[in-house]
Amino acid sequence: EVQLLESGGGLVQPGGSLRLSCAASGFTFHNYAMNWVRQAPGKGLEWVSAVTGDGVSTYYAGSVQGRFTISRDNSKNTLYLQMDSLRTEDTALYYCAKVMSNYAPFDNWGQGTLVTVSS
Amino acid sequence: EIVLTQSPATLSLSPGERATLSCRASQNINSFLAWYQQKPGQAPRLLIYDSSNRASGVPARFSGSGSGTDFTLTISSLEPEDFAIYYCQQRKSWPITFGQGTRLEIK
């Protein structure tokens, strides 16, 4: 059974940093691209970032380009999202999601970790 | 960036009725469209991929169709557990984008 468990969320001041983690199990982690998707309170889904299975290629939404960095450690079956220069509009529930094939769709999701950016 | 526009924003129907949800892309995305269902307090669940393929474990009452710019998710006969928010998603080009969602509510 595929399991994705996010952690690292919390309250941070504008301009601050946070690092999210997603521990994966139940599948061959390095064979699949992984994604971060966020959902602001009461709002829809917004794709944030993707990384290939080997970690070589990364992709970002324009809203986070230059501030967020996605990475993975295949030896630990863990996905990361380093978030710097956080803004109030980054407040959201952050999901990690596994792809079915290629870069989408996303066939397995974690339960999310909440990031709140506020002074 | 490819914009996905879903309609209607809210759909009010009764159990047993047929639901038709629409997703329109701002440019041709071939058949690279997926549909997700999200219930309150839960992560999204993949229903349909590549326009018309049901994901594993998805009931046959869910079906998808379309290609190019116009897509439809149909629920043939609504069950009580189908009332939720539905999102479409394209993977034709970066960035991956989602529609704004259609809320399916009980009438």
JSON list of C-alpha atoms in Angstrom, two decimals, chain A residues 1 5 11 21 23 29-30 34 46-47 55-56 63-64 66 71 74-75 85-86 88 97 104 107:
[
{"chain": "A", "resi": 1, "resn": "GLU", "atom": "CA", "xyz": [0.00, 0.00, 0.00]},
{"chain": "A", "resi": 5, "resn": "LEU", "atom": "CA", "xyz": [3.33, 11.23, 5.12]},
{"chain": "A", "resi": 11, "resn": "LEU", "atom": "CA", "xyz": [3.55, 28.93, 11.79]},
{"chain": "A", "resi": 21, "resn": "SER", "atom": "CA", "xyz": [9.23, 16.55, 4.14]},
{"chain": "A", "resi": 23, "resn": "ALA", "atom": "CA", "xyz": [8.12, 10.16, 3.69]},
{"chain": "A", "resi": 29, "resn": "PHE", "atom": "CA", "xyz": [10.30, 5.61, -4.83]},
{"chain": "A", "resi": 30, "resn": "HIS", "atom": "CA", "xyz": [13.08, 6.40, -7.30]},
{"chain": "A", "resi": 34, "resn": "MET", "atom": "CA", "xyz": [6.86, 13.47, -7.22]},
{"chain": "A", "resi": 46, "resn": "GLU", "atom": "CA", "xyz": [-2.61, 24.75, -6.95]},
{"chain": "A", "resi": 47, "resn": "TRP", "atom": "CA", "xyz": [0.29, 22.74, -8.31]},
{"chain": "A", "resi": 55, "resn": "GLY", "atom": "CA", "xyz": [16.07, 14.19, -8.86]},
{"chain": "A", "resi": 56, "resn": "VAL", "atom": "CA", "xyz": [17.81, 15.78, -11.83]},
{"chain": "A", "resi": 63, "resn": "SER", "atom": "CA", "xyz": [4.25, 31.91, -7.94]},
{"chain": "A", "resi": 64, "resn": "VAL", "atom": "CA", "xyz": [7.07, 30.06, -6.12]},
{"chain": "A", "resi": 66, "resn": "GLY", "atom": "CA", "xyz": [13.08, 31.39, -7.10]},
{"chain": "A", "resi": 71, "resn": "SER", "atom": "CA", "xyz": [14.49, 17.89, -3.82]},
{"chain": "A", "resi": 74, "resn": "ASN", "atom": "CA", "xyz": [16.03, 8.35, -2.82]},
{"chain": "A", "resi": 75, "resn": "SER", "atom": "CA", "xyz": [18.13, 6.55, -0.21]},
{"chain": "A", "resi": 85, "resn": "SER", "atom": "CA", "xyz": [11.04, 34.20, 1.57]},
{"chain": "A", "resi": 86, "resn": "LEU", "atom": "CA", "xyz": [7.60, 33.06, 2.63]},
{"chain": "A", "resi": 88, "resn": "THR", "atom": "CA", "xyz": [1.19, 35.42, 3.59]},
{"chain": "A", "resi": 97, "resn": "ALA", "atom": "CA", "xyz": [1.59, 13.54, -4.54]},
{"chain": "A", "resi": 104, "resn": "ALA", "atom": "CA", "xyz": [0.86, 13.35, -14.05]},
{"chain": "A", "resi": 107, "resn": "ASP", "atom": "CA", "xyz": [-2.62, 8.70, -8.18]}
]
